[in-house]
Short mmCIF file of C-alpha atoms and ligand atoms in Angstrom, two decimals:
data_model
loop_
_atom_site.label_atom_id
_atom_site.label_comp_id
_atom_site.label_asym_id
_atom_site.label_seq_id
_atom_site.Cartn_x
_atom_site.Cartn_y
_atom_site.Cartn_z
CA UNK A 12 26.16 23.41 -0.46
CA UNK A 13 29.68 24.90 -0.18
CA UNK A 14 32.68 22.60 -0.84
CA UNK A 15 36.43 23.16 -2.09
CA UNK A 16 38.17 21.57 -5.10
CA UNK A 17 39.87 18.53 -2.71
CA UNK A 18 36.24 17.66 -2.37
CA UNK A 19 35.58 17.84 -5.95
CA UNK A 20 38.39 15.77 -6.81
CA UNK A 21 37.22 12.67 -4.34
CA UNK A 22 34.38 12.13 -6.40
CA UNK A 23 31.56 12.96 -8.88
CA UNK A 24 29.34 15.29 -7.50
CA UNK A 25 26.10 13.82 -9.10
CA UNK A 26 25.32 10.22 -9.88
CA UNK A 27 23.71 8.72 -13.16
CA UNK A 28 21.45 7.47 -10.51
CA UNK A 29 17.73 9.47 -10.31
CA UNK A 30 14.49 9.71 -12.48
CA UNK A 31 13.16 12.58 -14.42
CA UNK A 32 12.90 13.79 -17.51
CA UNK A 33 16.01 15.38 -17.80
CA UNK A 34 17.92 12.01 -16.79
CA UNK A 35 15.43 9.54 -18.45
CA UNK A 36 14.66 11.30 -21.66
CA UNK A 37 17.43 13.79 -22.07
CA UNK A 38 20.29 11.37 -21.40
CA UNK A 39 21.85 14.28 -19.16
CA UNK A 40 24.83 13.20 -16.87
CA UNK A 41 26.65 15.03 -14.51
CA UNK A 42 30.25 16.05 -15.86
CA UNK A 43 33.20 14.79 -13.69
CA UNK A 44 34.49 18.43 -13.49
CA UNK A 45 31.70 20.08 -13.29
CA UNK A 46 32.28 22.47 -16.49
CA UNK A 47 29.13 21.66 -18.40
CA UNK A 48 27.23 22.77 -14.97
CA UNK A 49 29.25 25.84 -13.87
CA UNK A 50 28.62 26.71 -17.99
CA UNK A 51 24.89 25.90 -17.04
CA UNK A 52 24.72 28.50 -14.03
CA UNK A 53 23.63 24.90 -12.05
CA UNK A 54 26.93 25.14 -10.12
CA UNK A 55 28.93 28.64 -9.11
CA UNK A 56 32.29 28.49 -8.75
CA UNK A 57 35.30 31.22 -8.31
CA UNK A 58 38.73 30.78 -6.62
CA UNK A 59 38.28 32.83 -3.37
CA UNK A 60 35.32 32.71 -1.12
CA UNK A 61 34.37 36.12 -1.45
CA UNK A 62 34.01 35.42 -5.20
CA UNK A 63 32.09 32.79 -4.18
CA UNK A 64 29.85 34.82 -1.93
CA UNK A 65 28.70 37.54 -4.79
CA UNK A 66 27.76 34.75 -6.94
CA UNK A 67 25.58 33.30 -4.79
CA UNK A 68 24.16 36.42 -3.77
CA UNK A 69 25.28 36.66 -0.21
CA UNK A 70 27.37 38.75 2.14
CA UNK A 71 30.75 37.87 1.43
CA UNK A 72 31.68 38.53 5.86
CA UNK A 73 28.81 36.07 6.40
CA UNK A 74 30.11 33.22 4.53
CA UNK A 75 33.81 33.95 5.27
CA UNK A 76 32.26 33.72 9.04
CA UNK A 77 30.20 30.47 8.42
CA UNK A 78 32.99 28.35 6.38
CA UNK A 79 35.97 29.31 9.37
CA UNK A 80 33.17 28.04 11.70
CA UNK A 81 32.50 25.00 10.04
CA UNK A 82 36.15 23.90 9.49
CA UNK A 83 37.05 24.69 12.65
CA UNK A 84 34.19 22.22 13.56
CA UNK A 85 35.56 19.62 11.29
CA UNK A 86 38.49 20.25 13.24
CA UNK A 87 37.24 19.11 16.29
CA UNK A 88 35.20 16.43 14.75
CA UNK A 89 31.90 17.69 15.58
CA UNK A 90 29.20 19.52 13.99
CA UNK A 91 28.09 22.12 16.43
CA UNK A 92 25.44 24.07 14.36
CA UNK A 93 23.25 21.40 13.47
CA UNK A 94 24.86 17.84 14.70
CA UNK A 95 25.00 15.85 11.35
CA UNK A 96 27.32 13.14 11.21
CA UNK A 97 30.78 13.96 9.84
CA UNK A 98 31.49 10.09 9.28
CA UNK A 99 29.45 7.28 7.74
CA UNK A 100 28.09 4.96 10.17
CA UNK A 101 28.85 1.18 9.16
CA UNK A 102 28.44 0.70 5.61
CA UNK A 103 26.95 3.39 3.20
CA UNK A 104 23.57 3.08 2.40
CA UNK A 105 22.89 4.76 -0.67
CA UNK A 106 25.06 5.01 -4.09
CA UNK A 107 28.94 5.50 -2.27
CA UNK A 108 30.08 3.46 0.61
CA UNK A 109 32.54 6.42 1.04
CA UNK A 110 33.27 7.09 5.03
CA UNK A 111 33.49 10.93 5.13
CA UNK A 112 30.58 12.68 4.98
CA UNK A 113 31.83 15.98 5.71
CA UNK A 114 35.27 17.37 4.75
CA UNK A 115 36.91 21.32 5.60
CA UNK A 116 36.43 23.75 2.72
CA UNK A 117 40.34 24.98 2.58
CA UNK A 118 41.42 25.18 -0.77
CA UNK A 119 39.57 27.44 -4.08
CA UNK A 120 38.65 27.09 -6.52
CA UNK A 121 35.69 26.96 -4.57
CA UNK A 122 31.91 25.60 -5.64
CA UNK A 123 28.83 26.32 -4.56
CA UNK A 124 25.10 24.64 -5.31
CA UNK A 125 21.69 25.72 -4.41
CA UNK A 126 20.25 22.70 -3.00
CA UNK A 127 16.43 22.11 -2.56
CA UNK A 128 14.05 18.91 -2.31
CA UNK A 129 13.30 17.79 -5.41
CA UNK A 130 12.09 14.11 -4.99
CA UNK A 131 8.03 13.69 -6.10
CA UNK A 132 8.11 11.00 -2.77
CA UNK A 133 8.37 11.91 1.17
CA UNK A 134 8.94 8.38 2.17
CA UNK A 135 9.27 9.14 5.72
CA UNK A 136 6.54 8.99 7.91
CA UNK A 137 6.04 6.35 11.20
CA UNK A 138 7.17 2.63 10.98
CA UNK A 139 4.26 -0.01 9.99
CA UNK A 140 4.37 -3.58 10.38
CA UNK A 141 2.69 -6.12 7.70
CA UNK A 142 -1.03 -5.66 9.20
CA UNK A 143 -0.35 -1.54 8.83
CA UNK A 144 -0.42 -1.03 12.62
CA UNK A 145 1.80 2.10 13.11
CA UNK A 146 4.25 0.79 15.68
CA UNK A 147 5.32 3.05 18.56
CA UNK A 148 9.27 3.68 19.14
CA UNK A 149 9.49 0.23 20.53
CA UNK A 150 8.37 -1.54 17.43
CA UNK A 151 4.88 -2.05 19.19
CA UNK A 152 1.72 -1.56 17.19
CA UNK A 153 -0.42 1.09 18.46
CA UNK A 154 -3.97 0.25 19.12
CA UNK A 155 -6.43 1.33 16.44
CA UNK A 156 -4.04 2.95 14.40
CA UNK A 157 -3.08 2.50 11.15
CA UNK A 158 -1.67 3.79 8.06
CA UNK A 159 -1.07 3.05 3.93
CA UNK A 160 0.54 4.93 1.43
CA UNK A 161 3.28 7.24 1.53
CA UNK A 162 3.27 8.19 5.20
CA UNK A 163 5.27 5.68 6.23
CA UNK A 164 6.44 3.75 3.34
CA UNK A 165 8.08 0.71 3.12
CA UNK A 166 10.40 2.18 0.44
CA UNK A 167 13.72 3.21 1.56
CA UNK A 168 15.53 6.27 0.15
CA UNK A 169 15.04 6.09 -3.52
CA UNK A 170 12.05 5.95 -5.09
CA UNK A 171 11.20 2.88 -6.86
CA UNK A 172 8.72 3.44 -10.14
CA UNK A 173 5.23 2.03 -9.87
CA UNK A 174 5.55 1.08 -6.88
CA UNK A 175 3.82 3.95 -4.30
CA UNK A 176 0.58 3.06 -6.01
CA UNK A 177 1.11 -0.81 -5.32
CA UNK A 178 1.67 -0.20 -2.27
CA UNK A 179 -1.06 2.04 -1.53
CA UNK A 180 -3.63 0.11 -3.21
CA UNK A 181 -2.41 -3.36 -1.01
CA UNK A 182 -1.84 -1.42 2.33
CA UNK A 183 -4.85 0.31 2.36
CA UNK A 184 -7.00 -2.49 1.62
CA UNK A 185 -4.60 -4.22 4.78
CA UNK A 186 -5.36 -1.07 7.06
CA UNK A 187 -9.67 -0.66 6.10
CA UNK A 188 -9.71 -4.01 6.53
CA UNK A 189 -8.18 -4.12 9.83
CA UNK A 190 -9.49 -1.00 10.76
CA UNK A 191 -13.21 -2.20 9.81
CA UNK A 192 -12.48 -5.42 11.99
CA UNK A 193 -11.68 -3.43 14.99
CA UNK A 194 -14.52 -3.98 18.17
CA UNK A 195 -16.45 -0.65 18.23
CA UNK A 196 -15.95 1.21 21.40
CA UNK A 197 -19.82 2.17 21.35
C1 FAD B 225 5.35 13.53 -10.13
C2 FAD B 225 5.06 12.23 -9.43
C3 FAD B 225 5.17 11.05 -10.12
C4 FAD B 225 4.89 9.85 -9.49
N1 FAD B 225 4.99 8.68 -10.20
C5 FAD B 225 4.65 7.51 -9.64
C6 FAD B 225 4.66 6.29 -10.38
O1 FAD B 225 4.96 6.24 -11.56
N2 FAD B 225 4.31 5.17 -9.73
C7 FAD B 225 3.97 5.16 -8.41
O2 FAD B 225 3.66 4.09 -7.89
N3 FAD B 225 3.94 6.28 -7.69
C8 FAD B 225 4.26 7.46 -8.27
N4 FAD B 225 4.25 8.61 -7.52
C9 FAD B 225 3.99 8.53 -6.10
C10 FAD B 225 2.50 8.34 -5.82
O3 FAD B 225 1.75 9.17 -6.66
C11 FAD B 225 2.26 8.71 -4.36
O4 FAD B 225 3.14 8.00 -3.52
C12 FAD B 225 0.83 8.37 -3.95
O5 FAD B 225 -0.07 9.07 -4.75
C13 FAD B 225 0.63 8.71 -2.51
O6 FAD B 225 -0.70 8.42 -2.17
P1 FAD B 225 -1.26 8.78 -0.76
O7 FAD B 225 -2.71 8.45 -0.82
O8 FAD B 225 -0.42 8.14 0.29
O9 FAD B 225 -1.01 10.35 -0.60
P2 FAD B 225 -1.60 11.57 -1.46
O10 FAD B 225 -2.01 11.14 -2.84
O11 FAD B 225 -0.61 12.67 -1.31
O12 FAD B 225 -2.94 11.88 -0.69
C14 FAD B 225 -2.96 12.63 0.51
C15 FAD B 225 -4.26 13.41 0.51
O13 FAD B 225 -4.44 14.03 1.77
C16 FAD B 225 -4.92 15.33 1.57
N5 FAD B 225 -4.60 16.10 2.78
C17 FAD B 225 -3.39 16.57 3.18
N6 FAD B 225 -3.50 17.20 4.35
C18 FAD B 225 -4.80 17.11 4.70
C19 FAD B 225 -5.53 17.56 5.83
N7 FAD B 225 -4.97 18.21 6.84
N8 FAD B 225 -6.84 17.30 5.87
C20 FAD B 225 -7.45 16.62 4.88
N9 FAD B 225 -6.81 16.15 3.79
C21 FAD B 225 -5.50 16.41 3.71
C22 FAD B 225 -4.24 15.81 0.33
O14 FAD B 225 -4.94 16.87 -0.26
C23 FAD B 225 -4.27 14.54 -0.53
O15 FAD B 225 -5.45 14.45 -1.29
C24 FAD B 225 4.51 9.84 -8.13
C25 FAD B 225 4.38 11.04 -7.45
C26 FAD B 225 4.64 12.23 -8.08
C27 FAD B 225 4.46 13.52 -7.32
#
């Protein structure tokens, strides 16, 4: 993830929200400026974007190329590469209820962050209804399917503790149970 300082300044980059060691035992917090990270090698940072580019390793052309692209997307208020929303939809749904999602990369100093999955959960997986029928796209339970666990959770974006295993345990007794009660086709 590429972004400018006028991004920076809008808000924190992390949240104290998250799990892990390093948050739960470690006390560690995001700093507000980021120095503690860039000191950390976590975040790169230089004030032109070909700086930028031989920290992270890449073909300074390439990014030049990518970040004129991208603003001149944000420009025209649409994300042609990969069509991600550049503006919250009705009210936030995670930690910040802020409305941009997206913002031009303009101004260095200029930051940079290698971003990966990292969450122990994949909470996605298809919709379920309280008898752990998988429902189709029309919120209709398929015949003779169901599913418990984490494909398809009922959690929503962040993981809750000790609660995958609850789940699991009283959806999958749900689903064999249904599933056992099913007429054979034999
Ligand atoms: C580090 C970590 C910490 C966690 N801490 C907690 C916690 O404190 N409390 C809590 O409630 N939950 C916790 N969870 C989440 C919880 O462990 C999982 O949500 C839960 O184990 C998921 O169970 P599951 O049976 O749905 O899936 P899984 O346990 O992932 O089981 C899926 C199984 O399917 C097998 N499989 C995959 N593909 C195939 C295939 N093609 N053919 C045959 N078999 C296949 C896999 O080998 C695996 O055995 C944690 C998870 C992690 C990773």
């Amino acid at each position: 993830m590429v972004f400018d300082q006028a991004t920076l300044d809008k808000g924190p980059l992390g949240s104290a929200l998250g799990s892990g060691y390093a948050v739960n035992r470690e006390g560690l917090k995001w700093t507000r400026d980021l120095k503690k990270e860039i000191q950390a090698g976590i975040v790169k940072c230089s004030s032109t974007m070909k700086g930028l580019a031989t920290e992270i390793g890449v073909p300074p052309e390439n990014l030049e190329e990518t970040v004129q692209k991208w603003n001149s997307d944000m420009e025209a208020g649409r994300d042609s590469l990969f069509g991600r929303p550049l503006r919250a939809q009705g009210k936030g749904t995670y930690i910040y209820d802020a409305p941009e999602l997206s913002a031009a990369i303009e101004k260095g100093p200029y930051y940079a962050i290698e971003m990966f999955p990292i969450l122990v959960n994949t909470q996605g997986g298809p919709k379920k209804n309280v008898k752990a029928q998988v429902l189709d796209a029309f919120n209709q339970p398929i015949p003779r399917l169901y599913c418990a666990g984490e494909l398809g959770s009922m959690w929503g974006p962040i993981y809750q503790g000790a609660c995958n295993i609850g789940e699991a345990m009283i959806f999958g007794r749900i689903a064999g149970r249904a599933a056992s009660s099913e007429k054979s086709w034999d």
